[in-house]
Each structure stands twice: as structure tokens, then as C-alpha cells.
XYZ file of C-alpha atoms in Angstrom:
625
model
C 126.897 90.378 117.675
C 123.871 89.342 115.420
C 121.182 92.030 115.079
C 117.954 91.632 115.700
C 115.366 92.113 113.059
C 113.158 94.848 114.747
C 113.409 97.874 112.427
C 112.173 101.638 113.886
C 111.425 105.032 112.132
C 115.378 106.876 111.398
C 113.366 109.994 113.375
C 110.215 110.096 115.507
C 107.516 112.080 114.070
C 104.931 114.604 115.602
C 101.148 114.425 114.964
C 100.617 115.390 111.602
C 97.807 117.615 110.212
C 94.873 116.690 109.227
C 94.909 116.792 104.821
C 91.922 118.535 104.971
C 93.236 121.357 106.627
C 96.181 121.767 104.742
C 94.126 121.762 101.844
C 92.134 124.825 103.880
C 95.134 126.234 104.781
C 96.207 126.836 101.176
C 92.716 127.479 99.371
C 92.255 130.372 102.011
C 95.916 131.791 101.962
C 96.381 135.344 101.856
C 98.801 135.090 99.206
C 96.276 134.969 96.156
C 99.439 132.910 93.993
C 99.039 130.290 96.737
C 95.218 129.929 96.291
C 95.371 130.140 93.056
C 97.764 127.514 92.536
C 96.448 124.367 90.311
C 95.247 121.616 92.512
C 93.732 119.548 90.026
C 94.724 119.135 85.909
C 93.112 117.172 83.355
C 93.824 117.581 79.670
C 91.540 120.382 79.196
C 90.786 122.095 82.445
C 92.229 122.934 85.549
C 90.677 123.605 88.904
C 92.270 125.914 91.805
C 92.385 125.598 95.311
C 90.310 127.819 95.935
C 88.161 126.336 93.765
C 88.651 123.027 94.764
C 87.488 123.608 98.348
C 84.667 126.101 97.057
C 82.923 123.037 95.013
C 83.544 120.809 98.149
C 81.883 122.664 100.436
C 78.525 122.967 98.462
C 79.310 119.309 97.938
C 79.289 118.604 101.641
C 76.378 120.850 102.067
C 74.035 118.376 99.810
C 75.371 115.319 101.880
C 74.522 116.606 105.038
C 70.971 116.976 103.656
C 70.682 113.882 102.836
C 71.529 113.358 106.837
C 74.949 112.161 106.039
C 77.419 113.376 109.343
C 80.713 112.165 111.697
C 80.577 108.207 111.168
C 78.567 107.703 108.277
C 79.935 105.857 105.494
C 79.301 107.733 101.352
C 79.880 105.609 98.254
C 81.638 106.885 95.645
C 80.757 105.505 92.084
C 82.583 107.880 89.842
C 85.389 107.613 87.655
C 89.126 108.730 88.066
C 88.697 112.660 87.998
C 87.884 116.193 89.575
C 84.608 115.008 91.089
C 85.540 112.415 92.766
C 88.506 114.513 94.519
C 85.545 117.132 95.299
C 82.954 114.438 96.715
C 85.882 112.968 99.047
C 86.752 116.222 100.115
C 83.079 117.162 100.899
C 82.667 113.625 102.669
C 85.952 114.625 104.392
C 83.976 118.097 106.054
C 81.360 116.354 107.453
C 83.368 113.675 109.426
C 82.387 110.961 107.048
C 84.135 108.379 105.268
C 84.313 107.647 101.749
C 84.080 103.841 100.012
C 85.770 104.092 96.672
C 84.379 101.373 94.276
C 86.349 100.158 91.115
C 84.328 101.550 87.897
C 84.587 98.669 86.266
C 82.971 96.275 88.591
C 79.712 94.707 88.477
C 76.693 96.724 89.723
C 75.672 93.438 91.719
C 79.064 93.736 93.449
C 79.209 97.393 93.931
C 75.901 96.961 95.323
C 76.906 94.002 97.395
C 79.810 96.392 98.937
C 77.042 99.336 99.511
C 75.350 97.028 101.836
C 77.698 95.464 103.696
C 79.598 99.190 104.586
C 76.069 100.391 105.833
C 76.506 103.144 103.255
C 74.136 106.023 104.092
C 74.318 107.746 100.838
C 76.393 107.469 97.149
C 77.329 109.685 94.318
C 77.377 108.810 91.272
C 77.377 110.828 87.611
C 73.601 111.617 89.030
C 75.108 113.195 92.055
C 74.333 112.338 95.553
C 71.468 110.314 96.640
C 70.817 109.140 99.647
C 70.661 105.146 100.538
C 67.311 103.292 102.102
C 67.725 100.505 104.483
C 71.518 100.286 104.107
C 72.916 102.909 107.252
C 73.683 101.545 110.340
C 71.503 102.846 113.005
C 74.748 103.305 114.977
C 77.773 105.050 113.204
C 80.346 102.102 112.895
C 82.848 104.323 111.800
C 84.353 105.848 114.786
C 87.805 104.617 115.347
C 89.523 104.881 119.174
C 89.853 107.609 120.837
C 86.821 109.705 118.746
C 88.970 109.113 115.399
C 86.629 110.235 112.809
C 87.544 108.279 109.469
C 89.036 108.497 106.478
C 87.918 105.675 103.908
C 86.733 102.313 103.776
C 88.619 100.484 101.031
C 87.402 96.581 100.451
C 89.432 93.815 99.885
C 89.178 89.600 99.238
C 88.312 88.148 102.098
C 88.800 84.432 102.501
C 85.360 83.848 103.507
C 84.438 84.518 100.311
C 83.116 87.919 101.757
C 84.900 90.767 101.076
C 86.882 92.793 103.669
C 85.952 96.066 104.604
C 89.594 97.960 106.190
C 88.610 101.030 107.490
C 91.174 103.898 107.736
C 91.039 106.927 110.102
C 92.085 110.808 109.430
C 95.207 110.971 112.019
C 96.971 107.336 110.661
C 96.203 108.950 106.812
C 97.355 112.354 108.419
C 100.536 110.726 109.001
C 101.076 108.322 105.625
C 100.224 111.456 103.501
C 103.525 113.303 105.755
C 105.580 110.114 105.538
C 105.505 109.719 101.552
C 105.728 113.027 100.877
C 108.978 112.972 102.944
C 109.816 109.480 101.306
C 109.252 111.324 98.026
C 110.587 114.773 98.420
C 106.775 115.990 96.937
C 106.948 119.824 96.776
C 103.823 122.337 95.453
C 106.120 122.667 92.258
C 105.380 118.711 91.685
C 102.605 117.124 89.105
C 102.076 113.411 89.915
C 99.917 111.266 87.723
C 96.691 109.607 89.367
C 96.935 106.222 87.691
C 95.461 103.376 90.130
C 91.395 102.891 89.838
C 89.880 104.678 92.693
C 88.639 101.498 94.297
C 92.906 100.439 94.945
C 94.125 101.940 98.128
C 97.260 103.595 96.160
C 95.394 106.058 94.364
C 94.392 107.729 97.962
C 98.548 107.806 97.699
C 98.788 109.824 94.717
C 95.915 112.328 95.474
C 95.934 113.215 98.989
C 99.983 113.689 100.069
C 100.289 115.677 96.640
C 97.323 117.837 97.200
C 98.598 117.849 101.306
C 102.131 120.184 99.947
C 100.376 122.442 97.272
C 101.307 119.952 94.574
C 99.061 119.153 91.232
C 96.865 115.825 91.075
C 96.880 114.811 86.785
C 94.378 112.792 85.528
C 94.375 110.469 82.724
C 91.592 111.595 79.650
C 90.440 108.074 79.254
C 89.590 105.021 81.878
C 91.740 103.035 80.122
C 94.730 102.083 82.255
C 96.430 99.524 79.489
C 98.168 102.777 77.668
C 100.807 101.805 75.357
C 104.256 103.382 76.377
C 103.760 106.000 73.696
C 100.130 106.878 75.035
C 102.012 107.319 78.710
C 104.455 108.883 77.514
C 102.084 111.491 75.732
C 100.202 111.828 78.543
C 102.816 112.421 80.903
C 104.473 115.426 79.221
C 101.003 117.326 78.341
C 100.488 116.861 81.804
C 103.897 117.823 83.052
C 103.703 114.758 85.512
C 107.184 114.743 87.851
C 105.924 111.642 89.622
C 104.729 108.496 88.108
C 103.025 105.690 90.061
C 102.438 102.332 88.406
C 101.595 99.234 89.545
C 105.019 96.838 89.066
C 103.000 94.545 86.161
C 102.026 97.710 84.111
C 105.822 99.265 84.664
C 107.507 96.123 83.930
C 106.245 95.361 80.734
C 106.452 99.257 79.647
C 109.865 99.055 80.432
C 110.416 95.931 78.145
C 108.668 97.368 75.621
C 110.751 100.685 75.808
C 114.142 99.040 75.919
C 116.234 99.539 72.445
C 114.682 101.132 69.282
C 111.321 100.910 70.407
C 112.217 103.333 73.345
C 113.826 105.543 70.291
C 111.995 108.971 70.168
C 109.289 108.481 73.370
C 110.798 111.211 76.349
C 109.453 111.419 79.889
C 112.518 113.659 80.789
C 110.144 115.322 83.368
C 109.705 112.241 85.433
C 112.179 112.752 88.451
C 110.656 109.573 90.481
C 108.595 106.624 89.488
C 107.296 104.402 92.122
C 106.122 100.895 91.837
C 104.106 98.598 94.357
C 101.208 96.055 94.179
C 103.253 92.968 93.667
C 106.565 91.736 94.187
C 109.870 93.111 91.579
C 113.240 91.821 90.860
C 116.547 93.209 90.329
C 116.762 92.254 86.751
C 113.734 94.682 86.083
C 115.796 97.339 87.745
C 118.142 96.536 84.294
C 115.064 97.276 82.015
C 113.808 100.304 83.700
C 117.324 101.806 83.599
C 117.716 100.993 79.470
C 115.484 103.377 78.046
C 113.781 106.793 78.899
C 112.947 106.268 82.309
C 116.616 105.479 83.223
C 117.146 108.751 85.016
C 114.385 108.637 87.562
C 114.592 107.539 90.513
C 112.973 104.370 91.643
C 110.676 103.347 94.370
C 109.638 100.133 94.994
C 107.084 100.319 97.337
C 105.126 97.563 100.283
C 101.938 97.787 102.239
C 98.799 95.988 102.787
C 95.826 97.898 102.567
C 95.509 97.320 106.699
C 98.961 99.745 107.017
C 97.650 102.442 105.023
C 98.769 102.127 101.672
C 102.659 102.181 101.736
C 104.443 101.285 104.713
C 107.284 100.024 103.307
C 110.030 101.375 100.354
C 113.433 101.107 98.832
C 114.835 103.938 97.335
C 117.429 103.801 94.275
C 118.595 106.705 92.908
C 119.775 106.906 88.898
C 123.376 106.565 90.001
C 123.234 103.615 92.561
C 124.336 100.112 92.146
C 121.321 98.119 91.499
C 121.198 95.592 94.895
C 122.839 92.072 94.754
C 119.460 90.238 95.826
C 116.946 88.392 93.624
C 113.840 90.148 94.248
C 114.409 94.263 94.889
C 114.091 95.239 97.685
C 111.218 96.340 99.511
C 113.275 99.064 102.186
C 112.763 100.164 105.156
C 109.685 102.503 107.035
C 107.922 104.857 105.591
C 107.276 107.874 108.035
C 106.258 106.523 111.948
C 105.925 102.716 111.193
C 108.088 100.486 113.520
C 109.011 97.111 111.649
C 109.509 94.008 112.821
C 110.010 90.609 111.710
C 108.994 87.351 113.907
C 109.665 83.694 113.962
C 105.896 81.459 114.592
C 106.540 81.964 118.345
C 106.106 85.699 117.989
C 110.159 86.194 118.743
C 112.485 88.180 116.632
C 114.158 86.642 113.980
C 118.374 87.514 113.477
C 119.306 89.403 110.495
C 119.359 86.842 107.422
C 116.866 84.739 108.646
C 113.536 84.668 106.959
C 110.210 85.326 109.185
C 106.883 87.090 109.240
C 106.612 90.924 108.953
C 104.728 92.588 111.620
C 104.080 96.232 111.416
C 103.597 98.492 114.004
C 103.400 102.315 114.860
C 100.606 104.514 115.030
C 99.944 104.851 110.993
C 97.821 101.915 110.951
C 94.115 101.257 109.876
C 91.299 100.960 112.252
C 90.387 97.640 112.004
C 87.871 95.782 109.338
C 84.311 97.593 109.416
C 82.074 95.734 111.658
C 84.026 92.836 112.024
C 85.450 93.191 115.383
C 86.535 89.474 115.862
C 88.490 89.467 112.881
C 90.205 92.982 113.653
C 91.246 90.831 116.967
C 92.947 88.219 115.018
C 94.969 90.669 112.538
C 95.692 93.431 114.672
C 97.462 92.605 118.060
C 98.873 94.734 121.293
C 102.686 95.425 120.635
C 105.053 93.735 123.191
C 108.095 95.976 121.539
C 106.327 99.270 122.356
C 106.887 101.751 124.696
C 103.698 103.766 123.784
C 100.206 102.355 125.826
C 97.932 100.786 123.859
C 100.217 100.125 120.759
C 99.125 97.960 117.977
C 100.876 95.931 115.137
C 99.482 94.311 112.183
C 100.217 90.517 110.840
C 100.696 90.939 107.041
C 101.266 86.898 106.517
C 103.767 87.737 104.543
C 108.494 86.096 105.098
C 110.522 88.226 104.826
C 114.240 88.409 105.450
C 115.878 91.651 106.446
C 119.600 92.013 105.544
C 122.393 93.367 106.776
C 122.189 96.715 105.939
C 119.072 97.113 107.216
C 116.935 96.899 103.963
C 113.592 93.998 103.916
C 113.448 91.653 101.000
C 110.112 90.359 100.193
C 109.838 86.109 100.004
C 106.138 85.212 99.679
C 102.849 84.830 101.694
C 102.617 82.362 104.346
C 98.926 81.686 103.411
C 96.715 81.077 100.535
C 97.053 84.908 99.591
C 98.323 86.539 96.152
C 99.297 89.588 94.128
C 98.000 88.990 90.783
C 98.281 92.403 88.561
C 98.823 94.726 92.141
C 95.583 93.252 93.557
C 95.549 91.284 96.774
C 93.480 87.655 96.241
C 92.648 85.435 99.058
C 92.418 82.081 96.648
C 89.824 80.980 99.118
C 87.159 83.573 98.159
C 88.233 82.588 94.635
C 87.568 79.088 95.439
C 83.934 80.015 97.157
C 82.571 82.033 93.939
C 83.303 79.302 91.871
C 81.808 77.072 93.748
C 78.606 79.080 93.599
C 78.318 78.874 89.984
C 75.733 76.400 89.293
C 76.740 73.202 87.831
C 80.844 73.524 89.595
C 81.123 70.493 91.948
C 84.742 71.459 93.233
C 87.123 74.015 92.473
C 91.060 75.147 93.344
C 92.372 78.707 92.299
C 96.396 79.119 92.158
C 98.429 81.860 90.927
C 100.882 80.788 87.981
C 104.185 82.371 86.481
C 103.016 83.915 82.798
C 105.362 81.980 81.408
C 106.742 84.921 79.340
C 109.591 86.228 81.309
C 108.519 88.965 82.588
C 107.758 88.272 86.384
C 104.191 88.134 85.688
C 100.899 85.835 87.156
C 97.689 84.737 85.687
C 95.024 83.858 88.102
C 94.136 79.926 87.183
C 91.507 77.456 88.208
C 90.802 74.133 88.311
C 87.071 72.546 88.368
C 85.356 69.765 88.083
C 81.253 69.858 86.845
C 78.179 68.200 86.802
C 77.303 65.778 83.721
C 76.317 67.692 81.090
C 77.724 70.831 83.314
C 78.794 74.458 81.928
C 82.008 75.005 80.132
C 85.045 77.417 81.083
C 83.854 79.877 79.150
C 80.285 80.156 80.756
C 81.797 79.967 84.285
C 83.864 82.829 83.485
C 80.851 84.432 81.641
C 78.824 84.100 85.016
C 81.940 85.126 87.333
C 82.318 88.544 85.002
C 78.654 89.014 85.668
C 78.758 89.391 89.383
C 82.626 90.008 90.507
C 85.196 92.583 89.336
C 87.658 91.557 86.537
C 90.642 90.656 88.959
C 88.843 88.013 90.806
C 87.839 86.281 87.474
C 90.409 83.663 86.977
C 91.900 84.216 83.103
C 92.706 80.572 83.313
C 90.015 77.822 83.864
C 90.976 74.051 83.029
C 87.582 71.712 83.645
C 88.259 68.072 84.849
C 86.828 64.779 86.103
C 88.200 64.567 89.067
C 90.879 67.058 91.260
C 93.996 65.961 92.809
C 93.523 65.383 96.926
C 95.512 65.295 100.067
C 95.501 62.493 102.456
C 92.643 63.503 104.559
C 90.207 64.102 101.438
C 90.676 67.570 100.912
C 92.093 69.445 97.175
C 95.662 69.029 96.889
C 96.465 72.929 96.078
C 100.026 72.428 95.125
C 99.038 69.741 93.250
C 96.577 71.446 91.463
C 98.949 74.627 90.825
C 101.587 71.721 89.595
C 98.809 69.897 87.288
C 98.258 73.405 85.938
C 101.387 74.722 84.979
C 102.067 71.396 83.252
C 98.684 72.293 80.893
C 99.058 75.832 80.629
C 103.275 75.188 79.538
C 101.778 73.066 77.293
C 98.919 74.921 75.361
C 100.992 77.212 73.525
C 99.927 77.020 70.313
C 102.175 75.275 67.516
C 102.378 78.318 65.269
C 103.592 80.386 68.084
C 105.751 78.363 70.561
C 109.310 78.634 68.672
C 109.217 82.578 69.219
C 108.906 85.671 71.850
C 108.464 89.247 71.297
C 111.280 91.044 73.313
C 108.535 92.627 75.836
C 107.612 88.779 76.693
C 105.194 88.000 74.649
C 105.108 84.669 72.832
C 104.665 85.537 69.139
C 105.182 83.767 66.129
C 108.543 84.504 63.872
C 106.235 85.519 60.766
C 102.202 85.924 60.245
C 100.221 82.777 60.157
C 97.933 82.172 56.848
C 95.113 83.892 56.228
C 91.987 82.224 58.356
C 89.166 82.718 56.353
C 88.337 83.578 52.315
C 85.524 86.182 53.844
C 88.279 88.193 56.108
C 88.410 91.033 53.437
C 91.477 92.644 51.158
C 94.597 90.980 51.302
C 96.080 93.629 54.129
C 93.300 93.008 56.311
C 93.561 89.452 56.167
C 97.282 89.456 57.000
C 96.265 91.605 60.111
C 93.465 89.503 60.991
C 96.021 86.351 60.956
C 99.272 87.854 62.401
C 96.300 89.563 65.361
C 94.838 85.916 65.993
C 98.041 84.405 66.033
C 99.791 86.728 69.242
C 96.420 86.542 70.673
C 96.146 82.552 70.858
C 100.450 82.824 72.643
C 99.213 85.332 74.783
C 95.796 83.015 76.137
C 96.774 80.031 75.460
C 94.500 78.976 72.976
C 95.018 77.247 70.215
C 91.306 77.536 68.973
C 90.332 81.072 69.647
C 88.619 82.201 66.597
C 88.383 85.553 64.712
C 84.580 86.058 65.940
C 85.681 84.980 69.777
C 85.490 86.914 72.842
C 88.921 88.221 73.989
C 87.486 88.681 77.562
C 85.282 85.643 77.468
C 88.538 83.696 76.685
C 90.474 85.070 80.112
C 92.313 88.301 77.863
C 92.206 91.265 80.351
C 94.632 95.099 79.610
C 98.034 93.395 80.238
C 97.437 90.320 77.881
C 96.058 93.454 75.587
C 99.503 95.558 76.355
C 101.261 92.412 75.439
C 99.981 92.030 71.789
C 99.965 95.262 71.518
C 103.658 95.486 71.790
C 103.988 92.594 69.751
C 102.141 94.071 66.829
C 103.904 97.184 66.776
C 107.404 95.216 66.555
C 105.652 93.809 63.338
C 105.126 97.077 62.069
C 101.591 97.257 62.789
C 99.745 99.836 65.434
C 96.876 98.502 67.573
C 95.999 100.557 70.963
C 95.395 98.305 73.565
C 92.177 99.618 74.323
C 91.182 98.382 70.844
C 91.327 95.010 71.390
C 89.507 95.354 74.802
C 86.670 97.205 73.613
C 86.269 95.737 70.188
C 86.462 92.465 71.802
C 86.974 90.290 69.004
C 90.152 89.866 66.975
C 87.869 90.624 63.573
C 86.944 93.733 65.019
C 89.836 94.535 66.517
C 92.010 93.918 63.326
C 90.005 96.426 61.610
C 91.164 98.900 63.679
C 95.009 98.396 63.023
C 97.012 100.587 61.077
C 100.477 100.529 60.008
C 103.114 101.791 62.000
């Protein structure tokens, strides 16, 4: 008899506690070791329970003099650490929600996002301040049934506006329960908060560990392009047990680990490591397993922002075969989430036979923030239920689900990507570079790296006015006004674009016309060789550049630097004086010359290139290994 794709929780759950009470709970225990306990660790400091829900609530006291209470919406421009955890707490106590914002992205943007949430108030390093002409007059963020929320986390939205998802306290409640089930999180557990507070997984790695007495880490610098060394540094000072990483980052630190260079570097601590933010395969199952993370297990985790973080995840344990699929597995339900999977007539699809995932159960998100009629389209009543009132979302993305009961992820269904974990609508993509002045027509696609490593590069196609501006000023302008992931790395300027039938751009044969160019621009120097960790590199140091690059050492530096850096980009021309950023680098291309240098026996920190900027610079800062 042929099963029917329609996958339900192994065991129904109960309503789950609030996180802020179980935070309560523990920082007012009568047991002083339980209050005492370390909620939060950086390198040099450590804050209690106790302590953490002492600075909270004189936190949440300053809000609500600024007039901030249940509904209201708080901004959070911080960076990874302590305060932030105590100014989502505090938001947390008055009924409020919290909108994370990615550090790094412009002001204009962050801004832009401040407005459209109806913040009421933000803190930033000033502290809290409270927001003029932005508040709703009515609280938008109720959810049904008197729901107060959680967070408002923003996404691309293919209007070229982004998406405001909106997550309440009992569906977060119930995520934070399911993962820490999922993940076997006990209050003797340290896990590592990696993701930029502005990506929905870092609410993951705070709230469920802080929810079973557990330890939040944080990082001592915003850089999130570590080398595997720096992790692995990190990670034992910090005693980290569980390490989330978005699949990119984790892929190419498990190339880069594999054989000698894994030789000395221990993260024997690590029990689990998780991945998510972009689809993996089984062969880097094979990498992860030859070198020092071998012994943990792995997670590889699914979930659209709209599901509340992960809703999905495969679990494979140290000793397991590694699955017979192409892509790994993306499991089963986490916690209360019923699954299904749908043919286009809304039917369910029999085991082995690809269709759209639907999810469903009560751990979903509210809606999008304002935006009722677009909350209509994604978020429909659930025919399969037996609950009143049930919901499911539409991810958009196939799906096949196999026999034994485990999902395999195929690809979206629209013009939606994962490029480095974050989730692109190539529309919006399409609209900001339209709005650059001079750009008559453009086409964003997502293209394969081209260094074996499962990676994408965002790319775009354009055509300009006469005398219009160059890539580089486009993506100048872009970097001015979006954050980094929505800046294509790639940007090819020509006369005309490739169009359908009916007049409109020809996406897939844009995306074709680009991989042919990109496939082609690796440099001469550098084509005939790879660096094991995927990144093209040349077989020995190119010559010297230029008579004024300094001693003999630095010059060979400065030419073996410029030549990974032209594989890795793609450019045959980039200079020693040009912009690594300007030219579409961004911290994996860093991590990936990085990794090359060091195989030449040179050290360079990926952070070096990114902040020096330009390979002169930057080459002053190597050393040898």
C-alpha cells in the first residue's frame, strides 16, 4: 500500500512555558547553585541568572518610560553579546517584541526597517531611546487569541520591500521545547551564539539554551569568517558542547580541516554540531567526519523564518551510515509541527514523489507585520487538522519524502534562494538594481561557486545607459543602502539581455549566459590548480607585480595574495591597490584564500583581508606559518 506523504509529530506535545518564565523560574530558585549558575559567557566575563534577570528588569523599567508596553515593537541595534540578551529579555517583560537588525547593515536600511515595523523605541550602544513618528497608533503586534509577541525578524520580500514575519511567545514557547528535545540541551551544556542577531537562528541558540539552565557563549570579535583554528580556539576557552553554523561556513571548515591541516586543532568538547541556512549533501557528511569534528553528532537542520526557525532536522549520530541520497537529508518534525507534502492541487503526494512542503501545527509565526493580505496568501486553514482554526504555511519549496519517513530537500518552486544561509527573493534583487541610476534592466540568479564545495555566489546581469555606471559603482551604491547579502558579488554589464517570447528577461537564460562568463574568467595564472578546501589557486606564486611592492618576502606575498584573490573573484585585473569588497569579495571568498595561503605556508586571518581591504594592505599583514 503506498504511503501517503503527510508526516505528524512521533508524540503530541502540551503547551509549553513561556522562556521568560523559565528563565524566572531559575534566576529566583531557592537553590542559590541554580541561580547562580552561568547564563551568559564571553571571554572575559560571565553573567548569572540572577544577574541576568536583575539587569533586565531595570532594562524593562527604562522602556516602559519611554511608553514602550504589550504590542509595541523595540529595535535592537547592538552587536552579538550580553546586552542584547538583557534588552530582549527586558522587551520580553513588558509584552513587547524585539526587531533584531544585522550590525553590519546600512543605517539607511536599518532605518528603512525601523519604519516600516512601527518601532516605538531602539537601543543601541547609547541605550534606549525612544522613536518619533514611527509607532503605530494601534499595537500591530497582537497575534490571535491575545498572543503577545515574540520578535519581528525581516526578510527579502519580492516586492522589493522587505518582509516583516512576526513571531509570538506560545509558537517560540514551543520551538525553544522542541530543539531542546531535538538536541538533548541540558543546564550542563555551553552552545556557541554564532548567527548575526538579525538571522532568525541565533534566537535558536540563545533562547532554548538559556530555557534548560544551559550557557549562551559569545564570540570576542564580530567577525564570523574565523579560520578553523580561530573556532577551534574559541570553542574550547569557551567550553562550547554545541556548535551551530550555517552549512557554507561548516562546509568549507570542514575542507579545510580534512588531513594535516586538521593535525593538532581539537574541539573534543563538541558533542553536536548543527547546520541549516542552505541546502547540504552527503558527500559533505564525508568531510565533516575526516577530521576533528568526526565524533559529533550532526544536525542538518530546515525552516523558513515563517515556521519559527527550525522546523525541520535529520539527525546522524558518529556511528551511523551516512544516507544513500544526494543531498542530506533534511528529517522529520521538530517538536509539534505536522508535515505535509502536496501536489499543485493541494493533494498529498505518495512517498517518492516530489511535491511542495506545507507545514502545519501550532509552532508557527503570526503572520507578516501589517501585511494582512499577504499573511492570507502564505498561511492557509489546514484541511488535515483535527484542531479548529489550524493553520499551515506554503514554504515554495519540492520536496520528496522517502520511505523511511525522512524529507529530502529538491529546490524552490519560485524565484527564491539560499545564498550563504540567507533567504533572497531574486525579485527584490532585481528591483534595487533597477533603482540605481543609470541600470536600464537587470536579472539576479544564484550560480554554483564553481569550486566544489556546494557553494553560490549571488550574480547579476544589467544593461546601462550610454555613458552609464560600471559594476563596480553599482555595487558601490547597492553596499551603500542594502546589507552585504543582497549585494550581488557578481555583476556582468551588457548591451542587451536575453528575453522570453512575450518580451520579458529570459532568467534561465540569463543564469545560463552567466555561468558561461563566470566559468570562463578564471584567470590564466590560476585555472590549472585548486586548493583542497575549493579554492582555485595557482600551483606556485605568480611574479612579483610591481618594483615599489617592498623587500623581496613581501613582494612574494603581495603576488602569491593577488593571485588566490583574482581565482577566488574572478578577476583577472584586480590590482594590489583594489577594493576586495568593491570587487564582490565578502568572509567566505576571505575564508577561502585564507585557507589557501596557509597551505602555502603563509598565515593571513580572514578578517585581514576584509578589513584591510586591499591585497597591499592585506599582504602586509601576513606572516609565515
Amino acid at each position: 500500500m503506498t504511503s501517503i506523504s503527510i508526516i505528524r509529530p512521533a508524540v503530541p506535545t502540551t503547551a509549553s512555558p513561556r522562556v521568560a518564565d523559565r528563565i524566572a523560574a531559575r534566576a529566583g530558585h531557592p537553590d542559590p547553585a541554580v541561580r547562580e549558575r552561568v547564563a551568559l559567557r564571553t571571554a572575559d566575563a560571565a553573567v548569572t541568572y540572577a544577574e541576568l534577570a536583575e539587569r533586565a528588569r531595570k532594562s524593562a523599567a527604562e522602556l516602559s518610560s519611554l511608553g514602550v508596553g504589550a504590542g509595541d515593537v523595540v529595535g535592537l541595534r547592538l552587536p552579538s553579546g550580553p546586552g542584547a540578551i538583557v534588552a530582549m529579555l527586558a522587551c520580553w517583560h513588558l509584552g513587547a517584541a524585539f526587531l533584531p537588525m544585522d550590525a553590519t547593515a546600512p543605517d539607511a536600511y536599518r532605518d528603512r526597517l525601523l519604519s516600516r515595523s512601527g518601532a516605538r523605541a531602539v537601543v543601541d550602544a547609547g541605550g534606549p531611546r525612544a522613536l518619533v513618528g514611527t509607532a503605530s497608533p494601534a499595537r500591530p503586534a497582537i497575534g490571535p487569541s491575545g498572543d503577545q509577541p515574540a520578535y519581528v525578524i525581516y526578510t527579502s520580500g519580492s516586492t522589493g520591500a522587505p518582509k516583516g514575519v512576526l513571531v509570538g511567545q506560545d509558537a517560540f514557547a514551543e520551538h525553544a521545547t522542541g530543539i531542546g528535545d531535538l538536541l538533548e540541551l541540558r543546564d550542563t551544556d555551553t552552545v556557541l551564539q554564532f548567527a548575526g542577531l538579525g538571522f532568525d537562528v541565533a534566537q535558536e541558540e540563545i533562547w532554548p539554551t538559556l530555557a534548560v539552565g544551559g550557557t549562551v557563549a559569545f564570540l570576542d570579535t564580530p567577525d564570523r569568517a574565523l579560520s578553523p583554528a580561530d573556532l577551534a580556539r574559541r570553542v574550547r576557552d569557551l567550553g562550547v558542547t554545541v556548535l551551530q553554523l550555517p552549512t557554507a561556513y561548516w562546509r568549507l571548515v570542514c575542507a579545510q580541516l580534512q588531513g594535516p591541516d586538521g593535525a593538532g586543532l581539537s574541539f573534543e568538547g563538541v558533542r553536536t554540531v548543527v547546520i541549516g541556512g542552505e541546502a547540504a549533501v552527503t558527500k559533505d557528511v564525508w568531510a565533516h567526519r575526516d577530521g576533528p569534528l568526526g565524533h559529533s553528532t550532526l544536525v542538518n537542520g530546515y525552516g523558513p523564518t515563517e515556521t519559527v526557525v527550525t522546523c525541520t532536522a535529520f539527525v546522524l549520530r558518529a556511528d551511523e551510515p551516512v544516507p544513500a541520497t544526494t543531498g542530506l537529508p533534511i528529517g522529520g518534525p521538530v517538536g509539534a509541527r505536522r508535515l505535509y507534502v502536496l501536489d499543485p492541487d493541494g493533494r498529498p503526494c505518495a512517498d517518492g514523489g516530489p511535491g511542495e512542503l506545507w507545514v502545519g501545527g501550532s509552532p508557527l509565526a503570526h503572520g507578516y507585520l501589517d501585511d494582512p493580505t499577504r499573511t492570507a496568501e502564505r498561511f492557509r486553514p489546514d484541511p488535515f487538522a483535527a484542531v479548529a482554526d489550524a493553520r499551515m504555511y506554503r514554504t515554495g519549496d519540492q520536496v520528496v519524502r522517502h520511505a523511511e519517513g525522512a524529507l529530502e530537500f529538491l529546490g524552490r518552486l519560485d524565484n527564491q534562494v539560499k545564498v550563504r544561509g540567507y533567504r533572497i527573493e531574486l525579485d527584490d534583487v532585481d528591483r534595487h538594481l533597477t533603482a540605481t541610476a543609470g541600470v536600464t534592466a537587470a536579472a539576479a540568479v544564484a550560480l554554483d561557486d564553481g569550486v566544489g564545495t556546494g557553494g553560490r555566489v549571488l550574480a547579476a546581469a544589467l544593461s546601462v545607459t550610454a555613458g552609464g555606471p560600471t559594476a563596480e559603482q553599482i555595487r558601490a551604491d547597492l553596499r551603500g543602502r542594502l546589507p552585504s547579502h543582497l549585494v550581488p558579488g557578481l555583476i556582468r554589464v551588457h548591451d542587451v539581455l536575453p528575453l522570453t517570447g512575450s518580451g520579458k528577461i529570459d532568467r534561465r537564460a540569463v543564469a545560463a549566459l552567466l555561468t558561461r562568463e563566470y566559468a570562463a574568467s578564471v584567470p590564466q595564472a590560476t585555472a590549472s590548480g585548486a586548493a583542497r578546501d575549493g579554492s582555485a589557486a595557482s600551483t606556485a606564486p605568480a611574479a612579483a607585480p610591481a618594483a615599489d611592492a617592498g623587500p623581496a618576502e613581501q613582494a612574494e606575498q603581495l603576488a602569491l595574495l593577488l593571485d588566490l584573490v583574482r581565482a577566488q573573484l574572478r578577476i583577472s585585473a584586480f590590482g594590489p591597490d583594489d577594493d576586495f569588497l568593491a570587487q564582490g569579495g565578502d568572509s567566505l571568498a576571505a575564508l577561502r584564500v585564507s585557507g589557501a595561503m596557509r597551505e602555502r605556508g603563509w598565515r593571513l586571518r580572514p578578517s585581514d583581508l576584509l578589513t584591510a581591504r586591499d591585497a597591499r594592505s592585506a599582504a602586509a599583514r601576513v606572516v609565515r606559518c
